[in-house]
CSV table of C-alpha atoms and ligand atoms in Angstrom, one decimal:
chain,number,residue,atom,x,y,z
A,1,MET,CA,-25.3,-5.1,56.0
A,2,LYS,CA,-23.5,-2.4,57.9
A,3,TYR,CA,-25.2,-0.4,60.7
A,4,ILE,CA,-24.3,2.4,63.2
A,5,ASP,CA,-25.4,2.5,66.8
A,6,PRO,CA,-25.4,6.2,67.4
A,7,HIS,CA,-26.0,6.1,71.2
A,8,ILE,CA,-24.4,3.4,73.4
A,9,HIS,CA,-22.3,3.6,76.7
A,10,MET,CA,-19.5,1.3,75.9
A,11,VAL,CA,-17.6,2.2,79.1
A,12,SER,CA,-20.3,0.1,80.8
A,13,ARG,CA,-20.0,-2.9,78.4
A,14,THR,CA,-17.6,-5.7,78.2
A,15,THR,CA,-15.2,-6.3,75.2
A,16,ASP,CA,-17.3,-9.4,74.0
A,17,ASP,CA,-20.1,-6.9,73.4
A,18,TYR,CA,-17.8,-5.1,70.9
A,19,ARG,CA,-17.2,-8.4,69.3
A,20,ARG,CA,-20.8,-9.4,69.0
A,21,MET,CA,-21.7,-5.9,67.7
A,22,ALA,CA,-19.0,-6.1,65.0
A,23,GLN,CA,-20.2,-9.6,64.0
A,24,ALA,CA,-23.7,-8.2,63.6
A,25,GLY,CA,-22.5,-5.5,61.1
A,26,CYS,CA,-21.7,-2.5,63.5
A,27,VAL,CA,-19.1,-0.3,62.0
A,28,ALA,CA,-19.3,2.9,64.1
A,29,ILE,CA,-20.8,4.1,67.3
A,30,THR,CA,-21.2,7.3,69.2
A,31,GLU,CA,-21.0,7.4,73.0
A,32,PRO,CA,-22.6,10.3,74.9
A,33,ALA,CA,-21.3,11.3,78.3
A,34,PHE,CA,-23.9,10.1,80.9
A,35,TRP,CA,-24.7,9.2,84.5
A,36,ALA,CA,-22.5,6.4,86.0
A,37,GLY,CA,-25.3,5.2,88.3
A,38,PHE,CA,-24.0,7.3,91.1
A,39,ASP,CA,-23.2,11.0,91.5
A,40,ARG,CA,-19.5,11.7,91.0
A,41,CYS,CA,-18.0,13.9,93.7
A,42,SER,CA,-15.2,15.8,92.0
A,43,VAL,CA,-14.3,17.6,88.8
A,44,ASP,CA,-11.3,15.2,88.4
A,45,GLY,CA,-13.9,12.2,88.3
A,46,PHE,CA,-15.2,13.8,85.1
A,47,ARG,CA,-11.8,14.6,83.8
A,48,ASP,CA,-10.9,10.9,84.0
A,49,TYR,CA,-14.2,10.0,82.4
A,50,TYR,CA,-13.6,12.3,79.5
A,51,ARG,CA,-10.1,10.8,79.0
A,52,GLN,CA,-11.7,7.4,79.0
A,53,LEU,CA,-14.2,8.5,76.2
A,54,THR,CA,-11.6,10.3,74.1
A,55,ASP,CA,-8.6,8.0,74.6
A,56,THR,CA,-9.2,4.5,76.0
A,57,GLU,CA,-12.6,3.6,74.4
A,58,PRO,CA,-11.6,4.5,70.8
A,59,LYS,CA,-8.7,2.1,71.1
A,60,ARG,CA,-10.9,-0.8,72.5
A,61,ALA,CA,-13.5,-0.3,69.6
A,62,ALA,CA,-10.8,-0.2,67.0
A,63,GLN,CA,-9.7,-3.8,67.9
A,64,TYR,CA,-13.1,-4.8,66.4
A,65,GLY,CA,-13.0,-2.5,63.4
A,66,ILE,CA,-15.6,-0.1,65.0
A,67,GLN,CA,-15.0,3.6,64.8
A,68,HIS,CA,-15.7,5.2,68.2
A,69,HIS,CA,-16.9,8.8,68.6
A,70,CYS,CA,-18.2,10.6,71.8
A,71,TRP,CA,-20.1,13.6,73.1
A,72,LEU,CA,-19.1,15.6,76.2
A,73,CYS,CA,-21.2,17.2,79.0
A,74,ILE,CA,-22.3,16.8,82.6
A,75,ASN,CA,-25.6,14.9,82.3
A,76,PRO,CA,-28.9,16.3,83.8
A,77,LYS,CA,-29.0,13.7,86.6
A,78,GLU,CA,-26.0,15.4,88.1
A,79,ALA,CA,-27.0,19.0,87.2
A,80,GLU,CA,-29.1,19.8,90.3
A,81,ASP,CA,-26.0,21.3,92.0
A,82,THR,CA,-25.4,24.1,89.4
A,83,GLY,CA,-22.2,25.3,91.0
A,84,PHE,CA,-20.6,21.9,90.6
A,85,ALA,CA,-22.0,21.5,87.1
A,86,LYS,CA,-20.4,24.8,86.1
A,87,GLU,CA,-17.0,23.7,87.5
A,88,VAL,CA,-17.3,20.4,85.5
A,89,MET,CA,-18.3,22.3,82.4
A,90,SER,CA,-15.2,24.5,82.6
A,91,ILE,CA,-13.0,21.6,81.8
A,92,ILE,CA,-15.0,20.5,78.7
A,93,PRO,CA,-13.4,22.9,76.3
A,94,ASP,CA,-10.0,21.1,77.1
A,95,PHE,CA,-11.4,18.1,75.3
A,96,LEU,CA,-13.4,19.4,72.4
A,97,ASP,CA,-10.5,19.3,70.0
A,98,ARG,CA,-9.9,15.5,70.6
A,99,PRO,CA,-10.2,13.7,67.3
A,100,ASN,CA,-13.3,11.6,68.2
A,101,VAL,CA,-15.4,14.3,69.8
A,102,LEU,CA,-18.6,15.1,67.8
A,103,GLY,CA,-20.2,17.7,70.1
A,104,ILE,CA,-22.1,18.3,73.3
A,105,GLY,CA,-24.2,15.6,74.8
A,106,GLU,CA,-26.2,13.9,76.2
A,107,ILE,CA,-27.5,17.1,77.7
A,108,GLY,CA,-31.2,17.7,78.5
A,109,LEU,CA,-33.5,17.4,81.5
A,110,ASN,CA,-34.3,14.6,83.9
A,111,LYS,CA,-37.0,15.9,86.4
A,112,ASN,CA,-37.6,19.2,84.5
A,113,SER,CA,-36.3,21.3,87.4
A,114,LYS,CA,-35.1,25.0,87.2
A,115,ASN,CA,-31.5,24.0,87.9
A,116,GLU,CA,-31.4,21.3,85.2
A,117,LEU,CA,-32.7,23.9,82.8
A,118,ALA,CA,-30.1,26.3,83.7
A,119,VAL,CA,-27.3,23.8,83.2
A,120,LEU,CA,-28.9,22.8,79.8
A,121,GLU,CA,-28.9,26.4,78.7
A,122,ALA,CA,-25.2,26.8,79.6
A,123,HIS,CA,-24.4,23.7,77.6
A,124,LEU,CA,-26.4,25.1,74.6
A,125,GLU,CA,-24.4,28.3,74.9
A,126,LEU,CA,-21.1,26.4,74.8
A,127,ALA,CA,-22.3,24.4,71.7
A,128,SER,CA,-23.2,27.6,70.0
A,129,GLN,CA,-19.9,29.3,70.8
A,130,ARG,CA,-17.9,26.3,69.7
A,131,ASN,CA,-20.1,25.4,66.7
A,132,GLN,CA,-20.7,21.9,68.0
A,133,LEU,CA,-23.4,19.3,67.2
A,134,VAL,CA,-25.8,18.7,70.0
A,135,LEU,CA,-27.3,15.3,71.3
A,136,VAL,CA,-30.2,15.8,73.7
A,137,HIS,CA,-31.5,13.3,76.3
A,138,THR,CA,-35.2,13.7,77.0
A,139,PRO,CA,-36.6,12.6,80.4
A,140,HIS,CA,-38.3,9.3,80.8
A,141,LEU,CA,-41.8,8.2,81.6
A,142,GLU,CA,-44.2,10.9,83.0
A,143,ASP,CA,-41.6,13.5,82.6
A,144,LYS,CA,-40.9,13.1,78.9
A,145,HIS,CA,-43.6,15.1,77.2
A,146,LYS,CA,-43.1,18.2,79.4
A,147,GLY,CA,-39.3,17.9,79.2
A,148,THR,CA,-39.3,17.6,75.5
A,149,ARG,CA,-41.5,20.8,75.2
A,150,LEU,CA,-39.0,22.7,77.6
A,151,ILE,CA,-36.0,21.4,75.7
A,152,LEU,CA,-37.2,22.4,72.2
A,153,ASP,CA,-37.9,25.9,73.5
A,154,ALA,CA,-34.5,26.1,75.1
A,155,VAL,CA,-32.7,25.1,71.9
A,156,ASN,CA,-34.7,27.6,69.9
A,157,ASN,CA,-34.0,30.4,72.4
A,158,ALA,CA,-30.3,29.5,72.2
A,159,GLY,CA,-30.5,30.2,68.5
A,160,LEU,CA,-29.1,26.8,67.4
A,161,ASN,CA,-30.0,25.4,64.0
A,162,PRO,CA,-32.4,22.5,64.6
A,163,ASP,CA,-30.8,20.6,61.8
A,164,ARG,CA,-27.6,20.3,64.1
A,165,VAL,CA,-29.5,19.0,67.1
A,166,LEU,CA,-30.8,15.4,67.7
A,167,ILE,CA,-33.5,14.9,70.3
A,168,ASP,CA,-33.2,11.4,71.6
A,169,HIS,CA,-35.5,8.9,73.3
A,170,VAL,CA,-38.6,10.1,71.3
A,171,GLU,CA,-41.7,8.0,71.7
A,172,GLU,CA,-45.2,8.1,70.3
A,173,HIS,CA,-46.2,11.4,72.0
A,174,THR,CA,-43.0,13.4,71.3
A,175,VAL,CA,-41.8,12.3,67.9
A,176,GLY,CA,-44.2,14.7,66.2
A,177,LEU,CA,-43.1,17.6,68.3
A,178,VAL,CA,-39.5,17.0,67.4
A,179,LEU,CA,-39.8,16.4,63.6
A,180,ASP,CA,-42.4,19.1,63.1
A,181,ARG,CA,-39.9,21.7,64.3
A,182,GLY,CA,-37.0,20.6,62.1
A,183,PHE,CA,-35.0,18.7,64.6
A,184,TRP,CA,-33.5,15.2,64.2
A,185,ALA,CA,-35.2,12.4,66.3
A,186,GLY,CA,-33.6,9.4,68.0
A,187,MET,CA,-35.6,6.3,69.0
A,188,THR,CA,-34.0,4.3,71.9
A,189,LEU,CA,-34.8,0.6,72.0
A,190,TYR,CA,-35.2,-0.8,75.5
A,191,PRO,CA,-35.8,-4.6,76.3
A,192,ASP,CA,-39.0,-3.9,78.4
A,193,THR,CA,-39.9,-0.7,80.3
A,194,LYS,CA,-39.8,1.8,77.3
A,195,CYS,CA,-39.9,1.8,73.5
A,196,THR,CA,-39.5,-1.8,72.0
A,197,PRO,CA,-38.2,-2.5,68.6
A,198,GLN,CA,-41.8,-3.2,67.5
A,199,ARG,CA,-43.1,0.2,68.6
A,200,ALA,CA,-40.0,1.9,67.1
A,201,VAL,CA,-40.9,0.4,63.7
A,202,ASP,CA,-44.6,1.4,64.3
A,203,ILE,CA,-43.3,5.0,64.7
A,204,LEU,CA,-41.4,4.8,61.5
A,205,GLU,CA,-44.6,3.5,59.7
A,206,GLN,CA,-46.5,6.5,61.0
A,207,TRP,CA,-43.9,9.3,60.6
A,208,GLY,CA,-41.6,8.1,57.8
A,209,THR,CA,-37.8,7.9,57.8
A,210,ASP,CA,-36.6,11.4,57.3
A,211,ARG,CA,-34.4,12.9,60.1
A,212,ILE,CA,-34.8,9.8,62.4
A,213,TRP,CA,-32.5,7.0,63.7
A,214,MET,CA,-32.5,4.2,66.2
A,215,ASN,CA,-30.1,3.4,69.0
A,216,SER,CA,-29.7,0.9,71.9
A,217,ALA,CA,-28.5,3.3,74.6
A,218,GLY,CA,-26.9,0.2,76.0
A,219,ASP,CA,-25.4,0.9,79.4
A,220,TRP,CA,-24.9,-0.6,82.9
A,221,GLY,CA,-28.7,-1.2,83.3
A,222,ASP,CA,-31.1,-3.6,81.6
A,223,SER,CA,-30.3,-2.9,77.9
A,224,ASP,CA,-29.2,-4.7,74.8
A,225,PRO,CA,-26.2,-3.7,72.8
A,226,LEU,CA,-27.7,-5.7,69.8
A,227,ALA,CA,-31.0,-3.8,69.9
A,228,VAL,CA,-30.4,-2.0,66.5
A,229,PRO,CA,-29.8,-5.2,64.5
A,230,LYS,CA,-32.9,-6.7,66.2
A,231,ALA,CA,-35.0,-3.7,65.1
A,232,ARG,CA,-33.6,-4.3,61.5
A,233,MET,CA,-34.9,-7.8,61.7
A,234,GLU,CA,-38.3,-6.5,62.8
A,235,MET,CA,-38.4,-4.2,59.8
A,236,LYS,CA,-37.4,-7.1,57.6
A,237,ARG,CA,-40.1,-9.3,59.1
A,238,ARG,CA,-42.7,-6.7,58.2
A,239,ARG,CA,-41.3,-6.6,54.6
A,240,HIS,CA,-40.0,-3.1,54.7
A,241,SER,CA,-37.5,-2.5,52.0
A,242,THR,CA,-33.7,-2.9,52.3
A,243,ASP,CA,-33.3,0.7,51.2
A,244,MET,CA,-35.5,1.8,54.2
A,245,ILE,CA,-33.6,-0.3,56.7
A,246,GLU,CA,-30.3,1.0,55.4
A,247,LYS,CA,-31.5,4.6,55.5
A,248,VAL,CA,-32.6,4.5,59.2
A,249,THR,CA,-29.7,2.5,60.5
A,250,PHE,CA,-26.8,3.7,58.4
A,251,ALA,CA,-27.4,6.6,55.9
A,252,ASN,CA,-29.4,8.9,58.4
A,253,PRO,CA,-26.7,8.6,61.1
A,254,VAL,CA,-24.0,9.3,58.6
A,255,SER,CA,-26.0,12.3,57.3
A,256,PHE,CA,-26.4,13.9,60.8
A,257,LEU,CA,-23.1,12.9,62.3
A,258,GLY,CA,-21.2,13.9,59.1
A,259,ARG,CA,-22.0,17.6,60.0
A,260,SER,CA,-19.0,17.2,62.4
A,261,PRO,CA,-15.6,17.1,60.7
A,262,ASN,CA,-14.6,14.5,63.3
A,263,PHE,CA,-17.0,11.8,62.2
A,264,ARG,CA,-15.4,8.9,60.3
A,265,VAL,CA,-17.0,5.8,58.8
A,266,GLU,CA,-16.0,3.5,55.9
A,267,ALA,CA,-18.2,4.3,53.0
B,1,MET,CA,-51.5,13.0,65.1
B,2,VAL,CA,-49.5,11.9,62.1
B,3,SER,CA,-46.9,13.4,59.8
B,4,MET,CA,-48.2,15.8,57.1
B,5,SER,CA,-45.9,14.5,54.4
B,6,HIS,CA,-46.0,10.8,55.2
B,7,LYS,CA,-48.8,8.3,54.7
B,8,PRO,CA,-48.9,5.8,57.5
B,9,HIS,CA,-48.5,2.3,56.2
B,10,CYS,CA,-47.6,-1.2,57.4
B,11,PRO,CA,-46.7,-3.5,54.5
B,12,MET,CA,-48.0,-6.7,56.1
B,13,SER,CA,-51.6,-8.0,55.5
B,14,PRO,CA,-54.0,-7.8,58.4
B,15,THR,CA,-53.9,-11.6,58.7
B,16,ASP,CA,-50.1,-11.5,58.8
B,17,VAL,CA,-50.2,-8.9,61.6
B,18,VAL,CA,-52.5,-11.1,63.6
B,19,ASP,CA,-50.4,-14.2,62.9
B,20,ALA,CA,-47.1,-12.4,63.8
B,21,TYR,CA,-48.2,-10.6,67.0
B,22,PHE,CA,-51.3,-12.2,68.4
B,23,LEU,CA,-49.6,-14.6,70.8
B,24,GLU,CA,-47.4,-12.0,72.4
B,25,ASN,CA,-50.3,-9.7,72.9
B,26,ARG,CA,-52.5,-12.5,74.3
B,27,ALA,CA,-49.8,-13.0,76.9
B,28,LYS,CA,-49.6,-9.3,77.6
B,29,VAL,CA,-53.4,-9.0,78.3
B,30,LEU,CA,-53.2,-12.0,80.6
B,31,ASP,CA,-50.2,-10.4,82.4
B,32,LEU,CA,-52.4,-7.3,83.0
B,33,ALA,CA,-55.3,-9.2,84.2
B,34,ALA,CA,-53.0,-11.3,86.6
B,35,PHE,CA,-51.4,-8.1,87.8
B,36,LEU,CA,-54.8,-6.5,88.7
B,37,ASP,CA,-55.9,-9.8,90.5
B,38,ARG,CA,-52.6,-9.8,92.4
B,39,LEU,CA,-53.2,-6.2,93.5
B,40,GLU,CA,-56.7,-7.2,94.7
B,41,ARG,CA,-55.4,-10.2,96.6
B,42,SER,CA,-52.9,-8.0,98.4
B,43,GLY,CA,-55.7,-5.8,99.7
B,44,GLY,CA,-55.1,-3.0,97.2
B,45,ASP,CA,-58.3,-0.9,96.4
B,46,GLY,CA,-57.1,0.7,93.2
B,47,SER,CA,-56.7,4.1,94.9
B,48,ASP,CA,-52.9,4.5,93.9
B,49,PHE,CA,-52.6,7.2,91.3
B,50,ARG,CA,-50.8,4.9,89.0
B,51,ILE,CA,-53.6,2.3,89.0
B,52,ALA,CA,-56.2,5.0,88.4
B,53,CYS,CA,-54.2,6.0,85.4
B,54,LEU,CA,-53.9,2.5,84.2
B,55,ARG,CA,-57.6,2.0,84.4
B,56,GLU,CA,-58.2,5.0,82.2
B,57,ALA,CA,-55.6,3.7,79.8
B,58,ILE,CA,-57.4,0.4,79.5
B,59,ALA,CA,-60.5,2.3,78.6
B,60,ILE,CA,-58.6,3.9,75.6
B,61,LEU,CA,-57.9,0.4,74.3
B,62,THR,CA,-61.6,-0.2,73.6
B,63,ASP,CA,-63.0,3.2,72.7
B,64,GLY,CA,-62.5,2.8,69.0
B,65,ASP,CA,-60.9,6.2,68.4
B,66,GLY,CA,-57.4,5.0,67.1
B,67,ASP,CA,-54.1,6.7,67.8
B,68,ARG,CA,-54.1,4.6,71.1
B,69,ALA,CA,-50.4,4.5,71.9
B,70,ARG,CA,-50.0,8.3,71.7
B,71,ARG,CA,-53.2,9.0,73.7
B,72,ILE,CA,-52.1,6.6,76.4
B,73,GLN,CA,-48.6,8.2,76.5
B,74,LEU,CA,-50.2,11.6,77.0
B,75,LEU,CA,-52.5,10.2,79.7
B,76,LEU,CA,-49.4,8.9,81.5
B,77,SER,CA,-47.6,12.3,81.2
B,78,ASP,CA,-47.2,15.3,83.5
B,79,PRO,CA,-49.4,17.9,81.7
B,80,SER,CA,-47.8,21.0,83.3
B,81,SER,CA,-45.5,23.4,81.5
B,82,GLU,CA,-43.4,25.2,84.1
B,83,PRO,CA,-40.1,23.8,85.3
B,84,ILE,CA,-40.3,22.6,89.0
B,85,ALA,CA,-38.4,24.3,91.8
B,86,ALA,CA,-36.0,21.4,92.6
B,87,ALA,CA,-35.7,17.8,91.5
B,88,PRO,CA,-37.2,15.7,94.4
B,89,MET,CA,-35.5,12.5,93.2
B,90,GLN,CA,-33.6,11.1,90.2
B,91,GLY,CA,-36.2,8.4,89.0
B,92,ALA,CA,-39.8,8.6,87.8
B,93,PHE,CA,-43.1,6.9,88.7
B,94,GLY,CA,-44.5,6.2,85.3
B,95,ALA,CA,-47.6,8.3,85.8
B,96,PRO,CA,-48.1,11.9,86.9
B,97,ASN,CA,-48.0,12.1,90.7
B,98,PRO,CA,-50.7,14.4,92.0
B,99,ASP,CA,-48.6,15.1,95.2
B,100,LEU,CA,-45.8,16.6,93.1
B,101,ALA,CA,-48.0,18.7,90.8
B,102,PRO,CA,-46.6,22.3,90.6
C,301,ZN,ZN1,-27.6,7.6,77.1
């Protein structure tokens, strides 16, 4: 059965991860721009990263029959210096017309600071002007609930249609805020410190399967590029229907991502 | 808090749930007990804000009120609403730090 991992940072993964993902049924991925584990010191550092996301990575994925798409932004961890963030943002429009770009992301908040919020608002304005889809990172741990509330207000204030915005890394205390306001929700599966496949399936049992997907957010840290197929096994183990598994891990991503003309997947 | 339009449901029988998940959760409760013993051996007195939160979370497990995961998440969350002046660091503690309260 085919699946989509709609949030994975393949620039940080090896080629055999692509192979194993393809073997497990992965046919498409989307890769949001994120923090490299250190703060970059120049606009050109980001320009090279955007080239990697829009040129190199799609070719690497294609070798394994995986369609690669990406999202562009300066992530919230590097947004505390608003002057630098705005310089980086000024080159994003140069890349928005590349054929694998789906929109702006993963923008959002990290420590819920005023500067992070200002940079988030600037990205939302860019998304609105360029009619782009939006993928939003919510903060981790104690900062998630407050950050999610601030983010939902900022998106509403920017006048974006919630049906074109996905709020990622939802957990038990934020999923309701996101779905009740008409947004799409992403659950990120982590090996230990955050949401496990078991808890993600618990959330589906409580909230249903409309406007929600699952991703691995695999990156350079502790993470699992096969987290989505593992969550599918967890759903199967609990005797959830094949239709439900297919909806959450394939049809829902196709439905949301298909709002961008650049999204491509084999039917 | 649950969805208005969706009725919460797990298709497994209660016995199947216990059969499938008991051992992993038995191990987790022993991990927690051993962690608290280790902290005591190290001379820790439980005054760290994270441990105070953890003790409140453990009480939620046995209060019989349901919705445990969401309530523990909220207990471990910063309850404030205003953005902070400046990010003091890039990481997080896992429980609201009273020294950073706005
Ligand atoms: Zn990410």
